[in-house]
PDB file of C-alpha atoms in Angstrom:
ATOM      1  CA  ALA A   1       0.180   0.259  -0.003  1.00 90.00           C
ATOM      2  CA  LEU A   2       2.721   2.570   1.123  1.00 93.00           C
ATOM      3  CA  VAL A   3       4.380   1.457  -2.400  1.00 94.00           C
ATOM      4  CA  ARG A   4       1.458   2.301  -4.245  1.00 94.00           C
ATOM      5  CA  LEU A   5       0.496   5.858  -2.200  1.00 93.00           C
ATOM      6  CA  ASP A   6       4.114   6.915  -2.971  1.00 93.00           C
ATOM      7  CA  GLN A   7       3.179   6.635  -6.932  1.00 94.00           C
ATOM      8  CA  GLY A   8       0.655   9.199  -6.658  1.00 91.00           C
ATOM      9  CA  GLY A   9      -2.915   9.357  -8.059  1.00 92.00           C
ATOM     10  CA  VAL A  10      -4.586   7.861  -4.932  1.00 93.00           C
ATOM     11  CA  ASP A  11      -7.450   9.938  -3.586  1.00 93.00           C
ATOM     12  CA  LEU A  12      -8.255   8.530  -0.529  1.00 94.00           C
ATOM     13  CA  LEU A  13      -7.257   5.293   1.788  1.00 95.00           C
ATOM     14  CA  ILE A  14      -9.355   2.602   2.777  1.00 95.00           C
ATOM     15  CA  THR A  15      -7.709   0.136   4.965  1.00 93.00           C
ATOM     16  CA  ASP A  16      -8.440  -2.292   7.448  1.00 91.00           C
ATOM     17  CA  ARG A  17      -8.022  -2.509  11.487  1.00 89.00           C
ATOM     18  CA  SER A  18      -6.664  -5.879  11.627  1.00 87.00           C
ATOM     19  CA  MET A  19      -3.854  -6.919   8.565  1.00 88.00           C
ATOM     20  CA  PRO A  20      -0.560  -9.184   9.120  1.00 90.00           C
ATOM     21  CA  GLY A  21       2.435  -7.336   9.018  1.00 90.00           C
ATOM     22  CA  MET A  22       1.158  -3.620   9.584  1.00 91.00           C
ATOM     23  CA  SER A  23      -1.738  -2.961  11.796  1.00 89.00           C
ATOM     24  CA  GLY A  24      -4.203  -0.257   9.980  1.00 90.00           C
ATOM     25  CA  ASP A  25      -3.261   1.911  12.677  1.00 89.00           C
ATOM     26  CA  GLN A  26       0.379   2.025  11.833  1.00 92.00           C
ATOM     27  CA  LEU A  27      -0.400   1.971   8.473  1.00 94.00           C
ATOM     28  CA  ALA A  28      -2.879   5.182   8.764  1.00 94.00           C
ATOM     29  CA  SER A  29       0.040   6.592  10.917  1.00 93.00           C
ATOM     30  CA  GLU A  30       2.462   6.120   8.289  1.00 95.00           C
ATOM     31  CA  VAL A  31       0.430   7.251   5.555  1.00 95.00           C
ATOM     32  CA  ARG A  32      -0.309  10.510   7.684  1.00 94.00           C
ATOM     33  CA  ARG A  33       3.133  11.191   7.962  1.00 94.00           C
ATOM     34  CA  ARG A  34       4.162  10.573   3.808  1.00 95.00           C
ATOM     35  CA  HIS A  35       0.702  12.376   2.375  1.00 94.00           C
ATOM     36  CA  PRO A  36      -0.693  14.575   5.373  1.00 93.00           C
ATOM     37  CA  LYS A  37      -3.871  15.179   2.687  1.00 92.00           C
ATOM     38  CA  LEU A  38      -4.994  12.081   1.982  1.00 94.00           C
ATOM     39  CA  PRO A  39      -8.019  11.208   3.948  1.00 95.00           C
ATOM     40  CA  ILE A  40      -8.042   7.621   5.714  1.00 94.00           C
ATOM     41  CA  VAL A  41     -10.961   5.293   6.742  1.00 93.00           C
ATOM     42  CA  MET A  42     -10.577   2.490   8.557  1.00 92.00           C
ATOM     43  CA  VAL A  43     -13.111  -0.706   8.806  1.00 91.00           C
ATOM     44  CA  THR A  44     -12.681  -3.139  11.299  1.00 88.00           C
ATOM     45  CA  GLY A  45     -14.732  -6.398  12.225  1.00 83.00           C
ATOM     46  CA  PHE A  46     -13.941  -6.199  15.747  1.00 73.00           C
ATOM     47  CA  THR A  47     -16.479  -4.246  18.175  1.00 63.00           C
ATOM     48  CA  GLU A  48     -14.245  -1.199  19.337  1.00 58.00           C
ATOM     49  CA  ALA A  49     -15.270   0.746  16.068  1.00 50.00           C
ATOM     50  CA  GLY A  50     -17.158   2.887  18.662  1.00 52.00           C
ATOM     51  CA  ARG A  51     -13.607   3.621  20.294  1.00 57.00           C
ATOM     52  CA  ALA A  52     -10.700   5.725  19.483  1.00 56.00           C
ATOM     53  CA  THR A  53      -8.616   4.933  16.701  1.00 66.00           C
ATOM     54  CA  ALA A  54      -5.219   6.177  15.171  1.00 71.00           C
ATOM     55  CA  PRO A  55      -5.746  10.127  15.230  1.00 81.00           C
ATOM     56  CA  GLU A  56      -4.875  10.076  12.184  1.00 87.00           C
ATOM     57  CA  VAL A  57      -7.724   8.083  10.643  1.00 89.00           C
ATOM     58  CA  ASP A  58     -10.686  10.159   9.648  1.00 89.00           C
ATOM     59  CA  VAL A  59     -13.500   7.789   9.858  1.00 89.00           C
ATOM     60  CA  LEU A  60     -13.635   4.416  11.526  1.00 88.00           C
ATOM     61  CA  LEU A  61     -16.401   2.054  10.224  1.00 89.00           C
ATOM     62  CA  SER A  62     -17.903  -1.669  11.677  1.00 86.00           C
ATOM     63  CA  LYS A  63     -17.561  -4.675   9.511  1.00 87.00           C
ATOM     64  CA  PRO A  64     -20.267  -5.813   7.826  1.00 88.00           C
ATOM     65  CA  LEU A  65     -20.064  -2.513   5.817  1.00 89.00           C
ATOM     66  CA  GLY A  66     -22.669  -1.728   2.971  1.00 92.00           C
ATOM     67  CA  MET A  67     -22.203   0.375  -0.119  1.00 95.00           C
ATOM     68  CA  ALA A  68     -24.756   2.743   1.491  1.00 95.00           C
ATOM     69  CA  ALA A  69     -22.855   3.702   4.904  1.00 92.00           C
ATOM     70  CA  LEU A  70     -19.126   3.239   2.667  1.00 94.00           C
ATOM     71  CA  ARG A  71     -20.717   6.187   0.761  1.00 94.00           C
ATOM     72  CA  ARG A  72     -21.797   8.294   3.615  1.00 93.00           C
ATOM     73  CA  ALA A  73     -18.609   7.893   5.213  1.00 92.00           C
ATOM     74  CA  ILE A  74     -16.913   8.953   2.153  1.00 93.00           C
ATOM     75  CA  ALA A  75     -19.404  11.999   1.913  1.00 94.00           C
ATOM     76  CA  SER A  76     -18.427  13.055   5.288  1.00 91.00           C
ATOM     77  CA  LEU A  77     -14.764  13.398   4.884  1.00 90.00           C
ATOM     78  CA  PRO A  78     -13.265  16.885   5.656  1.00 74.00           C
ATOM     79  CA  ALA A  79     -11.664  18.603   3.134  1.00 71.00           C
ATOM     80  CA  ARG A  80      -8.331  18.727   3.286  1.00 65.00           C
TER      81      ARG A  80
END
């Protein structure tokens, strides 16, 4: 993901919170450092969706996730 983001042309990052090798929170922190204006949406299947996450994450959503909820989340993102 980081290599692809560094190549440019990406308008939004949607990531899972739980991933092998690097957590979604770690990815969000690194993405925000490299690309401070890129909006970040994180998705989780765990019950912590209502809890705080990395401050770099703009929106945290619970799975299962429908397209309507994803559209609303994207529409709610702050302008950067």
